[in-house]
Coordinates of C-alpha atoms in Angstrom, one line a residue:
M1 CA 11.9 -7.4 57.6
N2 CA 10.9 -10.0 55.0
A3 CA 13.6 -11.8 53.1
Y4 CA 13.4 -13.9 50.0
E5 CA 15.5 -16.4 48.0
V6 CA 15.7 -15.1 44.5
N7 CA 16.7 -17.5 41.7
F8 CA 18.6 -15.9 38.9
D9 CA 18.6 -18.2 35.9
G10 CA 21.1 -17.9 33.1
L11 CA 19.8 -17.0 29.7
V12 CA 21.1 -19.5 27.3
G13 CA 23.4 -17.8 24.9
P14 CA 23.1 -17.7 21.1
T15 CA 26.1 -20.1 20.6
H16 CA 24.6 -23.0 22.6
N17 CA 26.2 -26.1 21.1
Y18 CA 27.4 -29.6 21.9
S19 CA 31.1 -29.7 21.9
G20 CA 31.6 -32.2 24.7
L21 CA 34.1 -29.9 26.5
S22 CA 33.4 -31.0 30.1
F23 CA 35.5 -34.1 31.0
G24 CA 33.9 -35.7 34.0
N25 CA 30.4 -34.6 33.0
V26 CA 28.9 -37.7 31.5
A27 CA 26.0 -36.0 29.6
S28 CA 28.3 -33.4 28.1
T29 CA 30.7 -35.9 26.7
S30 CA 28.0 -38.3 25.6
N31 CA 26.3 -35.8 23.2
V32 CA 29.4 -34.4 21.5
S33 CA 29.0 -33.3 17.9
A34 CA 25.2 -33.4 18.0
A35 CA 23.4 -30.4 16.5
S36 CA 21.9 -28.1 19.0
N37 CA 18.9 -25.7 18.9
P38 CA 19.9 -22.4 20.7
R39 CA 16.5 -20.8 20.2
L40 CA 14.7 -23.8 21.8
A41 CA 17.3 -24.0 24.6
A42 CA 16.7 -20.3 25.5
K43 CA 13.0 -20.7 25.4
Q44 CA 13.0 -23.8 27.6
G45 CA 14.9 -21.8 30.2
L46 CA 12.6 -18.9 29.9
Q47 CA 9.6 -21.1 30.3
K48 CA 11.0 -22.5 33.6
M49 CA 11.7 -19.0 34.9
K50 CA 8.2 -17.7 34.0
A51 CA 6.4 -20.8 35.4
L52 CA 8.2 -20.3 38.8
H53 CA 7.5 -16.6 38.7
D54 CA 3.8 -17.3 38.1
L55 CA 3.8 -19.7 41.1
G56 CA 4.9 -16.7 43.3
F57 CA 8.6 -17.4 43.6
K58 CA 11.1 -14.5 43.1
Q59 CA 12.9 -15.0 39.8
G60 CA 15.6 -13.1 38.0
V61 CA 17.7 -13.4 34.8
L62 CA 21.5 -13.5 34.4
A63 CA 22.8 -12.4 31.0
P64 CA 25.0 -14.7 28.8
Q65 CA 28.5 -13.9 27.6
E66 CA 30.0 -12.7 24.3
R67 CA 30.9 -15.8 22.3
P68 CA 33.1 -16.7 20.5
D69 CA 35.7 -15.0 22.7
A70 CA 37.9 -13.5 19.9
A71 CA 40.2 -11.9 22.5
A72 CA 40.9 -15.3 24.1
L73 CA 41.7 -16.6 20.6
R74 CA 44.2 -13.8 20.0
R75 CA 45.8 -14.4 23.4
L76 CA 46.5 -17.9 22.1
G77 CA 48.2 -16.7 18.9
F78 CA 45.3 -16.6 16.5
G79 CA 46.0 -13.1 15.2
G80 CA 44.3 -10.6 12.8
S81 CA 40.7 -9.4 12.9
D82 CA 38.0 -11.2 14.8
A83 CA 36.9 -13.0 11.6
E84 CA 40.5 -13.9 10.8
A85 CA 41.2 -15.2 14.3
I86 CA 38.1 -17.4 14.1
A87 CA 38.9 -18.7 10.7
R88 CA 42.5 -19.6 11.7
A89 CA 41.3 -21.3 14.9
A90 CA 38.7 -23.3 12.9
K91 CA 41.4 -24.5 10.5
E92 CA 44.3 -25.1 13.0
A93 CA 42.6 -25.9 16.3
P94 CA 38.8 -26.5 16.1
A95 CA 38.7 -27.8 19.7
I96 CA 40.0 -24.4 20.9
L97 CA 37.5 -22.6 18.8
A98 CA 34.7 -24.8 20.3
A99 CA 36.0 -23.9 23.8
A100 CA 36.0 -20.2 22.9
T101 CA 32.4 -20.4 21.6
S102 CA 30.9 -22.4 24.5
A103 CA 27.6 -21.1 26.0
S104 CA 28.5 -22.7 29.3
C105 CA 27.7 -19.6 31.3
M106 CA 24.1 -20.6 31.1
W107 CA 24.8 -22.8 34.1
T108 CA 24.8 -19.9 36.6
A109 CA 25.2 -22.2 39.6
N110 CA 28.8 -21.9 38.6
A111 CA 28.8 -18.1 38.2
A112 CA 29.6 -17.3 41.8
T113 CA 29.3 -18.1 45.5
V114 CA 26.8 -15.9 47.4
S115 CA 26.6 -15.2 51.1
P116 CA 23.6 -13.2 52.4
S117 CA 23.9 -10.2 54.7
A118 CA 22.7 -12.1 57.7
D119 CA 25.8 -14.3 57.6
T120 CA 28.6 -11.8 56.7
A121 CA 30.7 -9.7 59.1
D122 CA 29.9 -6.4 57.4
G123 CA 26.2 -7.0 56.8
R124 CA 26.5 -6.9 53.1
V125 CA 25.6 -9.5 50.5
H126 CA 28.8 -10.9 49.2
F127 CA 29.5 -12.4 45.7
T128 CA 32.7 -14.1 44.6
P129 CA 32.7 -15.0 40.9
A130 CA 34.0 -18.5 40.4
N131 CA 37.4 -18.8 38.6
L132 CA 36.3 -22.2 37.0
N133 CA 39.9 -23.0 36.6
N134 CA 39.5 -26.6 35.7
K135 CA 38.1 -26.1 32.2
F136 CA 39.5 -23.5 29.8
H137 CA 36.1 -22.8 28.2
R138 CA 34.8 -21.8 31.7
S139 CA 37.9 -20.1 33.0
I140 CA 37.4 -17.2 30.6
E141 CA 33.9 -16.3 32.1
H142 CA 34.6 -14.6 35.4
P143 CA 35.7 -11.1 34.2
T144 CA 32.4 -10.6 32.4
T145 CA 30.5 -12.4 35.2
R146 CA 31.8 -9.9 37.7
R147 CA 30.8 -6.9 35.5
V148 CA 27.3 -8.3 35.0
L149 CA 26.9 -8.9 38.8
Q150 CA 28.1 -5.4 39.5
A151 CA 25.5 -4.0 37.1
M152 CA 22.8 -6.1 38.9
F153 CA 24.0 -5.3 42.4
A154 CA 25.5 -1.9 42.1
D155 CA 24.8 -0.4 45.6
E156 CA 28.2 -0.9 47.3
A157 CA 26.6 -0.1 50.7
R158 CA 24.6 -3.3 50.4
F159 CA 26.5 -5.5 48.0
A160 CA 30.2 -6.6 47.6
V161 CA 31.3 -8.2 44.4
H162 CA 34.8 -9.6 44.7
E163 CA 37.3 -10.6 42.1
A164 CA 37.6 -14.3 41.4
L165 CA 40.2 -16.3 43.3
P166 CA 43.6 -16.8 41.7
A167 CA 43.2 -18.7 38.5
Q168 CA 45.3 -21.6 39.6
M169 CA 44.6 -25.3 40.4
H170 CA 45.2 -25.0 44.1
F171 CA 42.2 -22.6 44.3
G172 CA 39.9 -24.2 41.8
D173 CA 36.5 -22.7 42.5
E174 CA 33.2 -23.8 40.9
G175 CA 30.9 -21.5 42.7
A176 CA 27.5 -22.3 44.1
A177 CA 27.4 -25.7 42.5
N178 CA 29.4 -26.8 45.5
H179 CA 27.7 -24.5 48.1
T180 CA 24.4 -24.3 49.7
R181 CA 23.0 -22.6 52.8
F182 CA 20.7 -23.8 55.6
C183 CA 18.6 -21.4 57.7
A184 CA 15.4 -21.2 59.7
G185 CA 14.5 -18.2 57.5
Y186 CA 16.2 -16.5 54.6
G187 CA 16.8 -13.3 56.6
Q188 CA 18.1 -15.1 59.6
P189 CA 21.8 -16.2 60.2
G190 CA 22.4 -19.5 58.6
V191 CA 25.0 -22.2 58.1
E192 CA 26.9 -22.2 54.8
F193 CA 27.8 -25.6 53.5
F194 CA 30.9 -25.8 51.3
V195 CA 31.6 -29.1 49.5
F196 CA 35.0 -29.8 48.0
G197 CA 36.5 -32.6 45.9
A198 CA 40.0 -32.5 47.1
A199 CA 42.6 -30.6 49.2
A200 CA 45.4 -29.0 47.2
F201 CA 47.9 -28.6 50.1
D202 CA 47.0 -31.5 52.4
S203 CA 47.8 -35.0 51.2
R204 CA 45.7 -36.6 54.0
Y205 CA 42.5 -36.1 51.9
P206 CA 41.8 -38.7 49.2
K207 CA 41.3 -37.8 45.6
P208 CA 39.3 -39.3 42.8
A209 CA 41.2 -41.6 40.4
K210 CA 39.3 -41.1 37.1
F211 CA 37.8 -37.6 36.9
P212 CA 39.2 -34.3 38.3
A213 CA 38.1 -32.8 41.6
R214 CA 37.2 -29.4 40.5
Q215 CA 36.6 -27.7 43.9
T216 CA 39.4 -27.5 46.4
L217 CA 39.1 -27.1 50.2
E218 CA 41.4 -24.1 50.0
A219 CA 39.1 -22.3 47.5
S220 CA 36.1 -22.9 49.7
Q221 CA 38.0 -21.6 52.8
A222 CA 39.2 -18.5 50.9
V223 CA 35.6 -17.7 49.8
A224 CA 34.4 -18.0 53.4
R225 CA 37.2 -15.6 54.5
L226 CA 36.4 -13.1 51.8
H227 CA 32.7 -13.1 52.8
G228 CA 33.5 -12.6 56.5
L229 CA 31.8 -15.8 57.6
T230 CA 32.3 -17.2 61.1
E231 CA 33.4 -20.7 62.0
A232 CA 30.1 -21.2 63.8
G233 CA 28.3 -20.6 60.5
V234 CA 30.3 -22.8 58.1
V235 CA 30.6 -26.5 57.5
Y236 CA 33.1 -28.1 55.1
A237 CA 32.5 -31.5 53.6
Q238 CA 34.4 -33.6 51.1
Q239 CA 32.6 -35.4 48.2
D240 CA 33.1 -39.1 48.0
P241 CA 35.9 -39.6 45.5
D242 CA 34.2 -42.7 44.1
T243 CA 31.1 -40.7 43.4
I244 CA 33.1 -38.1 41.5
D245 CA 34.5 -40.9 39.4
A246 CA 30.9 -42.0 38.7
G247 CA 30.2 -38.7 37.0
V248 CA 29.2 -36.4 40.0
F249 CA 31.4 -33.6 38.9
H250 CA 29.7 -31.1 41.3
N251 CA 28.0 -31.5 44.6
D252 CA 24.7 -30.3 43.1
V253 CA 24.6 -33.5 41.1
I254 CA 24.3 -35.6 44.3
S255 CA 22.6 -33.3 46.8
V256 CA 20.5 -30.1 47.1
G257 CA 19.5 -28.1 50.1
N258 CA 17.0 -25.4 51.0
G259 CA 15.9 -23.9 54.3
E260 CA 16.4 -26.5 56.9
V261 CA 16.4 -29.5 54.5
L262 CA 19.2 -31.4 52.8
F263 CA 18.1 -33.8 50.1
H264 CA 21.0 -36.1 49.3
H265 CA 22.2 -39.5 48.2
Q266 CA 23.5 -42.1 50.5
Q267 CA 26.9 -41.8 48.8
A268 CA 27.2 -38.0 48.6
F269 CA 29.9 -37.3 51.2
L270 CA 32.9 -38.8 52.9
N271 CA 32.2 -39.4 56.6
Q272 CA 28.6 -38.7 55.9
A273 CA 27.2 -39.3 59.4
A274 CA 29.7 -36.8 60.9
V275 CA 28.9 -34.2 58.2
L276 CA 25.1 -34.4 58.9
D277 CA 25.7 -34.2 62.7
E278 CA 27.8 -31.0 62.3
L279 CA 25.2 -29.4 60.1
A280 CA 22.5 -30.3 62.6
R281 CA 24.5 -28.9 65.6
K282 CA 25.4 -25.7 63.9
L283 CA 22.0 -25.0 62.5
A284 CA 20.5 -25.7 65.9
S285 CA 22.8 -23.0 67.4
R286 CA 21.2 -20.6 64.9
G287 CA 17.6 -21.4 65.7
G288 CA 17.0 -24.0 63.0
R289 CA 16.0 -27.7 63.0
F290 CA 18.1 -29.6 60.4
S291 CA 16.3 -32.3 58.4
A292 CA 18.2 -34.7 56.1
I293 CA 16.4 -36.8 53.5
E294 CA 18.8 -39.5 52.4
V295 CA 18.1 -41.5 49.3
P296 CA 19.4 -45.1 49.6
R297 CA 21.4 -46.5 46.7
A298 CA 19.0 -49.5 46.8
E299 CA 16.3 -47.2 45.5
V300 CA 18.3 -44.9 43.3
T301 CA 21.9 -45.7 42.3
V302 CA 24.5 -43.0 41.8
E303 CA 24.4 -43.8 38.0
E304 CA 20.7 -43.2 37.9
A305 CA 21.1 -40.0 39.8
V306 CA 23.7 -38.8 37.2
K307 CA 21.6 -39.9 34.3
T308 CA 18.3 -38.3 35.5
Y309 CA 19.8 -35.4 37.5
L310 CA 17.4 -36.2 40.4
F311 CA 19.5 -34.1 42.8
N312 CA 20.3 -31.4 40.3
S313 CA 16.9 -30.1 41.2
Q314 CA 15.5 -27.0 42.9
L315 CA 13.9 -27.1 46.3
L316 CA 11.6 -24.1 46.7
T317 CA 9.7 -23.2 49.9
K318 CA 6.0 -22.6 49.3
P319 CA 3.8 -20.3 51.3
N320 CA 2.5 -23.2 53.4
G321 CA 6.1 -24.0 54.5
K322 CA 6.3 -27.2 52.5
M323 CA 8.7 -27.6 49.6
L324 CA 8.3 -28.0 45.9
I325 CA 11.0 -30.0 44.1
V326 CA 11.7 -29.0 40.5
V327 CA 13.1 -31.8 38.3
P328 CA 13.9 -32.4 34.6
E329 CA 11.7 -34.5 32.4
E330 CA 14.4 -37.2 32.5
C331 CA 13.3 -38.0 36.1
R332 CA 9.8 -38.8 35.0
N333 CA 11.1 -41.0 32.2
N334 CA 13.0 -43.2 34.6
E335 CA 10.7 -45.7 36.3
R336 CA 12.8 -46.2 39.5
V337 CA 13.5 -42.4 40.0
W338 CA 9.9 -41.5 39.3
S339 CA 8.7 -44.1 41.7
Y340 CA 11.0 -42.7 44.4
L341 CA 9.7 -39.2 43.8
Q342 CA 6.1 -40.3 44.1
K343 CA 6.9 -42.0 47.4
L344 CA 8.8 -38.9 48.6
V345 CA 5.9 -36.5 48.1
A346 CA 3.5 -38.9 49.7
S347 CA 5.6 -39.5 52.8
G348 CA 4.4 -36.6 54.8
G349 CA 7.9 -35.0 54.9
P350 CA 8.9 -31.5 54.0
I351 CA 8.8 -32.1 50.2
D352 CA 5.2 -32.6 49.2
E353 CA 5.1 -31.6 45.5
V354 CA 7.1 -32.3 42.4
K355 CA 7.1 -30.2 39.2
V356 CA 8.7 -31.4 35.9
F357 CA 10.2 -29.2 33.2
D358 CA 11.5 -30.1 29.7
L359 CA 15.1 -28.9 29.7
K360 CA 16.5 -31.4 27.2
Q361 CA 18.7 -28.9 25.4
S362 CA 20.5 -28.1 28.7
M363 CA 20.4 -31.7 30.0
Q364 CA 22.1 -33.0 26.9
N365 CA 25.0 -30.7 27.7
G366 CA 25.1 -31.7 31.3
G367 CA 23.0 -29.1 33.2
G368 CA 19.7 -29.5 34.9
P369 CA 17.4 -27.1 36.9
A370 CA 19.9 -26.5 39.7
C371 CA 22.7 -25.8 37.2
L372 CA 20.6 -23.1 35.6
R373 CA 20.1 -20.9 38.6
L374 CA 22.1 -18.8 41.1
R375 CA 20.4 -18.4 44.5
V376 CA 20.6 -15.0 46.2
A377 CA 18.9 -14.4 49.6
L378 CA 17.9 -10.8 49.8
T379 CA 15.9 -8.7 52.3
E380 CA 13.2 -6.5 51.0
T381 CA 15.5 -3.5 51.1
E382 CA 18.2 -5.3 49.3
L383 CA 15.8 -6.6 46.7
A384 CA 14.6 -3.0 46.1
A385 CA 18.2 -1.9 45.7
A386 CA 19.0 -4.5 43.0
N387 CA 18.5 -3.8 39.3
Q388 CA 14.7 -4.2 38.9
R389 CA 15.0 -4.8 35.2
V390 CA 16.5 -8.2 35.6
L391 CA 13.6 -9.5 37.6
M392 CA 11.1 -11.7 35.8
S393 CA 7.7 -10.2 34.9
D394 CA 5.1 -10.7 32.2
E395 CA 6.6 -7.8 30.3
L396 CA 10.2 -9.1 30.6
F397 CA 9.2 -12.6 29.6
A398 CA 7.5 -11.3 26.4
A399 CA 10.5 -9.0 25.6
L400 CA 13.0 -11.8 26.0
N401 CA 11.0 -14.2 23.9
G402 CA 10.9 -11.6 21.2
W403 CA 14.6 -11.0 21.6
V404 CA 15.3 -14.7 21.2
D405 CA 13.2 -14.9 18.1
R406 CA 15.1 -12.0 16.5
H407 CA 18.6 -13.2 17.2
Y408 CA 18.9 -16.9 17.8
R409 CA 19.4 -19.7 15.3
D410 CA 17.3 -22.9 15.5
R411 CA 20.2 -25.1 14.6
L412 CA 23.9 -25.0 15.4
A413 CA 26.2 -27.8 14.2
P414 CA 29.9 -28.1 15.1
A415 CA 30.9 -26.9 11.6
D416 CA 28.8 -23.7 12.1
L417 CA 31.2 -22.5 14.8
A418 CA 33.6 -21.4 12.1
D419 CA 31.0 -18.9 10.7
P420 CA 32.3 -15.4 11.5
Q421 CA 28.7 -14.1 11.2
L422 CA 27.9 -16.0 14.5
L423 CA 30.0 -13.5 16.5
N424 CA 28.2 -10.6 14.8
E425 CA 24.9 -12.2 15.6
C426 CA 25.9 -12.7 19.2
R427 CA 27.1 -9.1 19.6
A428 CA 23.9 -7.7 18.1
A429 CA 21.9 -9.8 20.5
L430 CA 23.8 -8.8 23.6
D431 CA 23.9 -5.1 22.7
E432 CA 20.1 -5.2 22.6
L433 CA 19.9 -7.3 25.8
T434 CA 21.9 -4.8 27.8
R435 CA 19.3 -2.2 27.0
I436 CA 16.4 -4.6 27.9
L437 CA 18.0 -5.5 31.2
G438 CA 19.5 -2.0 32.0
L439 CA 23.0 -3.4 32.4
G440 CA 25.0 -0.6 30.7
M441 CA 28.2 -1.6 29.0
V442 CA 29.4 -4.9 30.4
Y443 CA 30.7 -6.8 27.3
P444 CA 34.3 -6.5 25.9
F445 CA 33.0 -5.4 22.5
Q446 CA 31.1 -2.5 24.2
L447 CA 34.1 -1.5 26.3
A448 CA 36.6 -1.5 23.4

């Protein structure tokens, strides 16, 4: 049976703004207080989805969340009606209002960790929404994320959507941004690669000194257990703490994998040679031939990788078996990084084409092509059992562009977050979106 990797990109929400909430994410904190353009951000994301769909890749959409989260504000003591809670938060704690208004769910690489049926003990596709415990503005996402995933993958005979791990620092889980999978074919058993920043219970592991390690070893191990993965099909690796301190807040900022290929920086992992050897051995036991493409720091520094998001790219397998690398415009604008990419595609290796997208609205908030998508490997039968209305098509692209035009502002400054009308606009947009995507009632305001 044929199997595919489907990329589900996050629709940028109506409250997309630059509040600089993500300590450790250099781009996010560098653009704090700038005015954003939610309409343009959403359309840039849609353009990428449609372009990849037109190239023949399977592409889907993941819905954004209700923001501002008035219920979260009330839990923090900002009482009264929704409008009153927003007004009080704007006056007394604008940073908390900004967190409750964040559109960070657009980076769906953090939505969940996904294991395909070929890897799991019960033969189902497993999803564990990430608790995103390290940042308040992201920690409030997972209940809605789970409902949306359940609406997209409702057949419990084929799909299992777990609850998030306990919302506590020992089990900090950032989802697929720290997870990838290697395989000879998407429908064949593979090796799932979990990358963590620190261990919560084992002091033998080093920790970064400047920025937080958002993913713990214990969280990765818990997800592997929930998904019924075997030891032979799992590799754990620790990020280099110095690299985290250089702004590599997730593994997908310093490496990306697809099929049998890992594209990574020389300073991605601790004990890197041993990690690559274990990946090669375990993939070989599952019928694959592991290929590691290591970028030397002499050609691209960690700082250049962070600035351009060279590794926060997508690797997509083309019909000829070669791979396309999808990068943001910032890579083309950096002479050294662009020179490396030209050399890479001319090398005769597995990556033979580069495609550039303008994702500036997302990039300025710290998210590139890889941040914007959640990869789900599905067999033909599983794909047919998923919600077909979330899959990209000419009709859906036109419908979503029209939806954005009707509901999104073209400018959002920090002061605008205090506008109570913004919540009404968001709810009106999401109410219509659930009908477009056939999701049913998944948002708190619909369930009240």
